[in-house]
PDB file of C-alpha atoms in Angstrom:
ATOM      1  CA  MET A   1     -32.397 -30.191 -66.350  1.00  0.00           C
ATOM      2  CA  LYS A   2     -34.764 -27.495 -64.967  1.00  0.00           C
ATOM      3  CA  PRO A   3     -34.568 -26.932 -61.206  1.00  0.00           C
ATOM      4  CA  SER A   4     -38.126 -28.200 -60.702  1.00  0.00           C
ATOM      5  CA  ARG A   5     -37.442 -31.393 -62.688  1.00  0.00           C
ATOM      6  CA  TRP A   6     -34.151 -31.901 -60.682  1.00  0.00           C
ATOM      7  CA  ARG A   7     -35.982 -31.646 -57.555  1.00  0.00           C
ATOM      8  CA  LEU A   8     -38.703 -34.026 -58.464  1.00  0.00           C
ATOM      9  CA  ALA A   9     -35.942 -36.531 -59.656  1.00  0.00           C
ATOM     10  CA  VAL A  10     -34.449 -36.141 -56.185  1.00  0.00           C
ATOM     11  CA  CYS A  11     -37.729 -36.707 -54.448  1.00  0.00           C
ATOM     12  CA  VAL A  12     -38.275 -39.947 -56.262  1.00  0.00           C
ATOM     13  CA  ALA A  13     -34.879 -41.125 -55.402  1.00  0.00           C
ATOM     14  CA  ALA A  14     -35.549 -40.327 -51.782  1.00  0.00           C
ATOM     15  CA  CYS A  15     -38.860 -42.365 -51.861  1.00  0.00           C
ATOM     16  CA  ALA A  16     -36.934 -45.174 -53.474  1.00  0.00           C
ATOM     17  CA  MET A  17     -34.248 -44.878 -50.774  1.00  0.00           C
ATOM     18  CA  THR A  18     -36.990 -45.163 -48.041  1.00  0.00           C
ATOM     19  CA  ALA A  19     -38.044 -48.473 -49.459  1.00  0.00           C
ATOM     20  CA  LEU A  20     -34.613 -49.702 -49.750  1.00  0.00           C
ATOM     21  CA  ALA A  21     -33.789 -48.740 -46.168  1.00  0.00           C
ATOM     22  CA  LEU A  22     -36.591 -51.106 -44.718  1.00  0.00           C
ATOM     23  CA  PRO A  23     -34.415 -54.250 -44.759  1.00  0.00           C
ATOM     24  CA  VAL A  24     -31.443 -52.565 -42.850  1.00  0.00           C
ATOM     25  CA  ASP A  25     -33.801 -50.612 -40.337  1.00  0.00           C
ATOM     26  CA  ALA A  26     -32.947 -52.848 -37.451  1.00  0.00           C
ATOM     27  CA  ALA A  27     -29.185 -53.016 -38.080  1.00  0.00           C
ATOM     28  CA  VAL A  28     -28.912 -49.165 -38.364  1.00  0.00           C
ATOM     29  CA  SER A  29     -30.905 -48.602 -35.168  1.00  0.00           C
ATOM     30  CA  GLN A  30     -28.693 -51.241 -33.364  1.00  0.00           C
ATOM     31  CA  TRP A  31     -25.621 -49.712 -34.671  1.00  0.00           C
ATOM     32  CA  PHE A  32     -26.383 -46.204 -33.368  1.00  0.00           C
ATOM     33  CA  GLU A  33     -27.380 -47.755 -30.029  1.00  0.00           C
ATOM     34  CA  ALA A  34     -24.024 -49.458 -29.776  1.00  0.00           C
ATOM     35  CA  HIS A  35     -22.094 -46.309 -30.591  1.00  0.00           C
ATOM     36  CA  ARG A  36     -23.660 -43.996 -28.068  1.00  0.00           C
ATOM     37  CA  ARG A  37     -21.303 -42.157 -25.826  1.00  0.00           C
ATOM     38  CA  GLY A  38     -22.149 -40.353 -22.441  1.00  0.00           C
ATOM     39  CA  GLY A  39     -20.934 -37.046 -23.622  1.00  0.00           C
ATOM     40  CA  LEU A  40     -22.782 -37.071 -26.734  1.00  0.00           C
ATOM     41  CA  ASN A  41     -26.160 -38.200 -25.302  1.00  0.00           C
ATOM     42  CA  ALA A  42     -27.172 -34.935 -23.644  1.00  0.00           C
ATOM     43  CA  ALA A  43     -26.104 -32.950 -26.770  1.00  0.00           C
ATOM     44  CA  ALA A  44     -28.294 -35.345 -29.038  1.00  0.00           C
ATOM     45  CA  LEU A  45     -31.303 -34.958 -26.801  1.00  0.00           C
ATOM     46  CA  GLY A  46     -30.895 -31.190 -26.786  1.00  0.00           C
ATOM     47  CA  ALA A  47     -30.479 -30.921 -30.551  1.00  0.00           C
ATOM     48  CA  THR A  48     -33.323 -33.316 -31.339  1.00  0.00           C
ATOM     49  CA  SER A  49     -35.852 -31.341 -29.226  1.00  0.00           C
ATOM     50  CA  ALA A  50     -38.885 -29.884 -31.060  1.00  0.00           C
ATOM     51  CA  TRP A  51     -37.943 -26.472 -29.490  1.00  0.00           C
ATOM     52  CA  THR A  52     -34.496 -26.595 -31.591  1.00  0.00           C
ATOM     53  CA  LEU A  53     -36.334 -26.925 -34.880  1.00  0.00           C
ATOM     54  CA  GLY A  54     -39.038 -24.400 -33.917  1.00  0.00           C
ATOM     55  CA  ALA A  55     -36.239 -21.921 -32.917  1.00  0.00           C
ATOM     56  CA  PHE A  56     -34.465 -22.474 -36.415  1.00  0.00           C
ATOM     57  CA  VAL A  57     -37.514 -21.903 -38.474  1.00  0.00           C
ATOM     58  CA  TRP A  58     -38.627 -18.849 -36.330  1.00  0.00           C
ATOM     59  CA  ALA A  59     -35.158 -17.332 -36.422  1.00  0.00           C
ATOM     60  CA  ALA A  60     -34.956 -17.896 -40.122  1.00  0.00           C
ATOM     61  CA  CYS A  61     -38.344 -16.284 -40.831  1.00  0.00           C
ATOM     62  CA  ALA A  62     -37.638 -13.434 -38.495  1.00  0.00           C
ATOM     63  CA  GLY A  63     -34.278 -12.767 -40.259  1.00  0.00           C
ATOM     64  CA  LEU A  64     -36.155 -12.786 -43.675  1.00  0.00           C
ATOM     65  CA  ALA A  65     -38.743 -10.478 -42.456  1.00  0.00           C
ATOM     66  CA  PHE A  66     -36.161  -8.026 -40.716  1.00  0.00           C
ATOM     67  CA  LEU A  67     -34.573  -7.657 -44.211  1.00  0.00           C
ATOM     68  CA  LYS A  68     -38.109  -7.008 -45.447  1.00  0.00           C
ATOM     69  CA  HIS A  69     -38.327 -10.115 -47.638  1.00  0.00           C
ATOM     70  CA  TRP A  70     -41.880 -10.835 -46.191  1.00  0.00           C
ATOM     71  CA  LYS A  71     -43.061 -13.270 -49.065  1.00  0.00           C
ATOM     72  CA  GLN A  72     -40.009 -15.471 -48.588  1.00  0.00           C
ATOM     73  CA  ALA A  73     -40.345 -15.525 -44.790  1.00  0.00           C
ATOM     74  CA  LEU A  74     -44.066 -16.441 -45.316  1.00  0.00           C
ATOM     75  CA  LEU A  75     -43.211 -19.117 -47.736  1.00  0.00           C
ATOM     76  CA  VAL A  76     -40.569 -20.805 -45.453  1.00  0.00           C
ATOM     77  CA  GLY A  77     -43.078 -20.799 -42.489  1.00  0.00           C
ATOM     78  CA  ALA A  78     -45.790 -22.083 -44.649  1.00  0.00           C
ATOM     79  CA  THR A  79     -43.932 -24.748 -46.256  1.00  0.00           C
ATOM     80  CA  THR A  80     -42.546 -26.009 -42.955  1.00  0.00           C
ATOM     81  CA  GLY A  81     -45.969 -25.908 -41.297  1.00  0.00           C
ATOM     82  CA  VAL A  82     -47.682 -27.738 -44.289  1.00  0.00           C
ATOM     83  CA  SER A  83     -45.061 -30.353 -44.583  1.00  0.00           C
ATOM     84  CA  LEU A  84     -45.334 -30.990 -40.821  1.00  0.00           C
ATOM     85  CA  ALA A  85     -49.046 -31.360 -41.056  1.00  0.00           C
ATOM     86  CA  ILE A  86     -48.884 -33.755 -43.976  1.00  0.00           C
ATOM     87  CA  GLY A  87     -46.281 -35.844 -42.024  1.00  0.00           C
ATOM     88  CA  SER A  88     -48.688 -35.931 -38.941  1.00  0.00           C
ATOM     89  CA  LEU A  89     -51.434 -37.285 -41.259  1.00  0.00           C
ATOM     90  CA  VAL A  90     -49.189 -39.776 -42.643  1.00  0.00           C
ATOM     91  CA  LYS A  91     -48.176 -40.910 -39.198  1.00  0.00           C
ATOM     92  CA  LEU A  92     -51.991 -41.624 -38.347  1.00  0.00           C
ATOM     93  CA  CYS A  93     -52.365 -43.666 -41.651  1.00  0.00           C
ATOM     94  CA  VAL A  94     -49.235 -45.719 -41.286  1.00  0.00           C
ATOM     95  CA  ASN A  95     -49.168 -46.054 -37.414  1.00  0.00           C
ATOM     96  CA  ARG A  96     -45.686 -47.540 -37.406  1.00  0.00           C
ATOM     97  CA  GLU A  97     -44.392 -48.536 -33.915  1.00  0.00           C
ATOM     98  CA  ARG A  98     -41.086 -46.941 -32.673  1.00  0.00           C
ATOM     99  CA  PRO A  99     -37.880 -48.918 -32.713  1.00  0.00           C
ATOM    100  CA  TYR A 100     -37.798 -49.258 -28.912  1.00  0.00           C
ATOM    101  CA  LYS A 101     -41.272 -50.978 -29.045  1.00  0.00           C
ATOM    102  CA  THR A 102     -40.354 -53.409 -31.906  1.00  0.00           C
ATOM    103  CA  LEU A 103     -36.660 -54.234 -31.370  1.00  0.00           C
ATOM    104  CA  GLU A 104     -35.905 -56.755 -28.760  1.00  0.00           C
ATOM    105  CA  ASP A 105     -33.596 -55.574 -25.980  1.00  0.00           C
ATOM    106  CA  PHE A 106     -33.225 -52.074 -27.816  1.00  0.00           C
ATOM    107  CA  VAL A 107     -33.139 -48.949 -25.595  1.00  0.00           C
ATOM    108  CA  ALA A 108     -33.937 -45.459 -26.608  1.00  0.00           C
ATOM    109  CA  LEU A 109     -32.722 -42.126 -24.903  1.00  0.00           C
ATOM    110  CA  THR A 110     -36.293 -40.755 -24.950  1.00  0.00           C
ATOM    111  CA  ALA A 111     -39.774 -41.770 -25.918  1.00  0.00           C
ATOM    112  CA  ALA A 112     -42.421 -40.442 -28.094  1.00  0.00           C
ATOM    113  CA  ASP A 113     -46.349 -40.838 -28.055  1.00  0.00           C
ATOM    114  CA  ASP A 114     -46.991 -40.800 -31.754  1.00  0.00           C
ATOM    115  CA  ALA A 115     -46.227 -43.008 -34.655  1.00  0.00           C
ATOM    116  CA  SER A 116     -42.718 -43.488 -36.067  1.00  0.00           C
ATOM    117  CA  PHE A 117     -43.008 -42.938 -39.754  1.00  0.00           C
ATOM    118  CA  PRO A 118     -42.052 -40.471 -41.082  1.00  0.00           C
ATOM    119  CA  SER A 119     -39.755 -38.569 -38.931  1.00  0.00           C
ATOM    120  CA  ASN A 120     -41.417 -35.276 -38.718  1.00  0.00           C
ATOM    121  CA  HIS A 121     -38.390 -33.620 -37.081  1.00  0.00           C
ATOM    122  CA  THR A 122     -36.258 -34.422 -40.193  1.00  0.00           C
ATOM    123  CA  ASN A 123     -39.309 -33.670 -42.429  1.00  0.00           C
ATOM    124  CA  GLY A 124     -39.592 -30.094 -40.898  1.00  0.00           C
ATOM    125  CA  ALA A 125     -35.866 -29.475 -40.945  1.00  0.00           C
ATOM    126  CA  PHE A 126     -35.156 -30.424 -44.410  1.00  0.00           C
ATOM    127  CA  ALA A 127     -38.369 -28.483 -45.665  1.00  0.00           C
ATOM    128  CA  ALA A 128     -37.075 -25.334 -44.138  1.00  0.00           C
ATOM    129  CA  ALA A 129     -33.527 -25.954 -45.167  1.00  0.00           C
ATOM    130  CA  ILE A 130     -34.492 -26.630 -48.806  1.00  0.00           C
ATOM    131  CA  VAL A 131     -36.540 -23.497 -49.213  1.00  0.00           C
ATOM    132  CA  LEU A 132     -34.002 -21.464 -47.295  1.00  0.00           C
ATOM    133  CA  GLY A 133     -31.247 -22.674 -49.352  1.00  0.00           C
ATOM    134  CA  ALA A 134     -33.010 -21.637 -52.446  1.00  0.00           C
ATOM    135  CA  PHE A 135     -33.439 -18.174 -51.175  1.00  0.00           C
ATOM    136  CA  LEU A 136     -29.966 -17.759 -49.685  1.00  0.00           C
ATOM    137  CA  PRO A 137     -27.689 -20.056 -51.706  1.00  0.00           C
ATOM    138  CA  ARG A 138     -24.458 -19.028 -49.865  1.00  0.00           C
ATOM    139  CA  LEU A 139     -25.974 -20.161 -46.619  1.00  0.00           C
ATOM    140  CA  ARG A 140     -27.161 -23.530 -47.992  1.00  0.00           C
ATOM    141  CA  PRO A 141     -24.516 -25.684 -46.646  1.00  0.00           C
ATOM    142  CA  ALA A 142     -25.240 -24.310 -43.102  1.00  0.00           C
ATOM    143  CA  PHE A 143     -28.931 -25.027 -43.516  1.00  0.00           C
ATOM    144  CA  PHE A 144     -28.401 -28.620 -44.668  1.00  0.00           C
ATOM    145  CA  LEU A 145     -25.839 -29.244 -41.932  1.00  0.00           C
ATOM    146  CA  PHE A 146     -28.439 -28.330 -39.438  1.00  0.00           C
ATOM    147  CA  ALA A 147     -31.204 -30.644 -41.092  1.00  0.00           C
ATOM    148  CA  ALA A 148     -28.744 -33.497 -41.441  1.00  0.00           C
ATOM    149  CA  GLY A 149     -27.712 -33.041 -37.884  1.00  0.00           C
ATOM    150  CA  ILE A 150     -31.489 -33.341 -36.776  1.00  0.00           C
ATOM    151  CA  ALA A 151     -32.018 -36.409 -38.862  1.00  0.00           C
ATOM    152  CA  LEU A 152     -28.894 -38.150 -37.333  1.00  0.00           C
ATOM    153  CA  THR A 153     -29.961 -37.202 -33.807  1.00  0.00           C
ATOM    154  CA  ARG A 154     -33.333 -38.882 -34.241  1.00  0.00           C
ATOM    155  CA  LEU A 155     -31.460 -42.055 -35.170  1.00  0.00           C
ATOM    156  CA  TYR A 156     -29.019 -41.523 -32.287  1.00  0.00           C
ATOM    157  CA  VAL A 157     -31.409 -41.335 -29.663  1.00  0.00           C
ATOM    158  CA  GLY A 158     -33.341 -44.428 -30.905  1.00  0.00           C
ATOM    159  CA  VAL A 159     -36.817 -42.731 -31.628  1.00  0.00           C
ATOM    160  CA  HIS A 160     -36.784 -43.521 -35.406  1.00  0.00           C
ATOM    161  CA  PHE A 161     -35.787 -46.136 -37.911  1.00  0.00           C
ATOM    162  CA  PHE A 162     -33.573 -45.241 -40.787  1.00  0.00           C
ATOM    163  CA  SER A 163     -36.506 -45.524 -43.285  1.00  0.00           C
ATOM    164  CA  ASP A 164     -38.568 -43.103 -41.086  1.00  0.00           C
ATOM    165  CA  VAL A 165     -35.782 -40.405 -41.574  1.00  0.00           C
ATOM    166  CA  CYS A 166     -35.564 -41.279 -45.346  1.00  0.00           C
ATOM    167  CA  GLY A 167     -39.410 -40.874 -45.463  1.00  0.00           C
ATOM    168  CA  GLY A 168     -39.118 -37.518 -43.820  1.00  0.00           C
ATOM    169  CA  ILE A 169     -36.647 -36.236 -46.389  1.00  0.00           C
ATOM    170  CA  ALA A 170     -38.801 -37.468 -49.170  1.00  0.00           C
ATOM    171  CA  LEU A 171     -41.884 -35.688 -47.750  1.00  0.00           C
ATOM    172  CA  ALA A 172     -39.608 -32.575 -47.273  1.00  0.00           C
ATOM    173  CA  LEU A 173     -38.507 -32.778 -50.891  1.00  0.00           C
ATOM    174  CA  LEU A 174     -42.032 -33.072 -52.152  1.00  0.00           C
ATOM    175  CA  SER A 175     -43.378 -30.055 -50.055  1.00  0.00           C
ATOM    176  CA  SER A 176     -40.333 -27.795 -51.046  1.00  0.00           C
ATOM    177  CA  THR A 177     -40.728 -28.776 -54.716  1.00  0.00           C
ATOM    178  CA  VAL A 178     -44.242 -27.332 -54.513  1.00  0.00           C
ATOM    179  CA  ALA A 179     -43.161 -24.395 -52.529  1.00  0.00           C
ATOM    180  CA  LEU A 180     -40.235 -23.464 -54.722  1.00  0.00           C
ATOM    181  CA  GLY A 181     -42.404 -23.889 -57.881  1.00  0.00           C
ATOM    182  CA  ILE A 182     -44.612 -21.047 -56.263  1.00  0.00           C
ATOM    183  CA  ALA A 183     -41.496 -19.030 -55.609  1.00  0.00           C
ATOM    184  CA  GLU A 184     -40.193 -19.416 -59.072  1.00  0.00           C
ATOM    185  CA  ALA A 185     -43.519 -18.272 -60.453  1.00  0.00           C
ATOM    186  CA  LYS A 186     -43.464 -15.186 -58.321  1.00  0.00           C
ATOM    187  CA  GLY A 187     -39.758 -14.254 -59.053  1.00  0.00           C
ATOM    188  CA  LEU A 188     -38.579 -14.831 -55.426  1.00  0.00           C
ATOM    189  CA  LEU A 189     -35.591 -16.852 -56.122  1.00  0.00           C
ATOM    190  CA  PRO A 190     -31.926 -15.735 -57.034  1.00  0.00           C
ATOM    191  CA  VAL A 191     -32.450 -17.258 -60.641  1.00  0.00           C
ATOM    192  CA  ARG A 192     -35.336 -14.938 -61.135  1.00  0.00           C
ATOM    193  CA  ALA A 193     -33.710 -11.884 -59.531  1.00  0.00           C
ATOM    194  CA  VAL A 194     -34.905  -8.445 -60.944  1.00  0.00           C
ATOM    195  CA  GLU A 195     -32.366  -7.353 -63.607  1.00  0.00           C
ATOM    196  CA  ALA A 196     -31.578  -3.753 -63.852  1.00  0.00           C
ATOM    197  CA  GLY A 197     -34.165  -1.883 -65.809  1.00  0.00           C
ATOM    198  CA  ASP A 198     -36.637  -4.608 -65.786  1.00  0.00           C
ATOM    199  CA  GLY A 199     -39.478  -4.675 -63.319  1.00  0.00           C
ATOM    200  CA  ALA A 200     -38.548  -1.542 -61.428  1.00  0.00           C
ATOM    201  CA  GLY A 201     -39.721  -1.625 -57.748  1.00  0.00           C
ATOM    202  CA  ALA A 202     -40.145  -5.285 -57.659  1.00  0.00           C
ATOM    203  CA  GLU A 203     -39.010  -7.383 -54.726  1.00  0.00           C
ATOM    204  CA  GLU A 204     -35.770  -9.008 -55.132  1.00  0.00           C
ATOM    205  CA  SER A 205     -34.475 -12.170 -53.708  1.00  0.00           C
ATOM    206  CA  PRO A 206     -32.452 -11.931 -50.367  1.00  0.00           C
ATOM    207  CA  ASP A 207     -29.465 -13.215 -52.072  1.00  0.00           C
ATOM    208  CA  ALA A 208     -29.602 -11.293 -55.372  1.00  0.00           C
ATOM    209  CA  GLU A 209     -26.687  -8.807 -55.857  1.00  0.00           C
TER     210      GLU A 209
END
């Protein structure tokens, strides 16, 4: 299966997972609430800060730019920004209440003013991680570990339902599929790395050997 078709298939699966998560939303939120630990609370709040995601994306783009891979850096930043903007529009349309406003006796560690669906922290983290992982395959596990950590902390602190997080991942997959389609067309990925004697002077992928 071609990479683009594989990514679309995963996106469809994530959308299906979002729908399947709805019946267990309350149970998942309550499980995380019951398993909070004092030593983890501060760490989770720090990790789930918008500053953490912003610093991750900024550092990734700065690193690519420092290595003179300007197009890749631009695509990472643009993909993340566009995906977050779409997520904000979806929030306005769906207008779902946060768990601590709908679940009886549920206590969150922090609060948020906007709607719950989708989780834009999760959306942005996975959008950046997916595109970065395609450019730098050897670092892909680290990127996905970061994104998964962001998703889990959103559940842990009680500001999102499980389906919100799944929706964020689905949106990130959709945005990154479009972005990576552009990257493939422009020859920016490792699978399209410039071969010896072909396209001299063209920009290679950061991970091309």
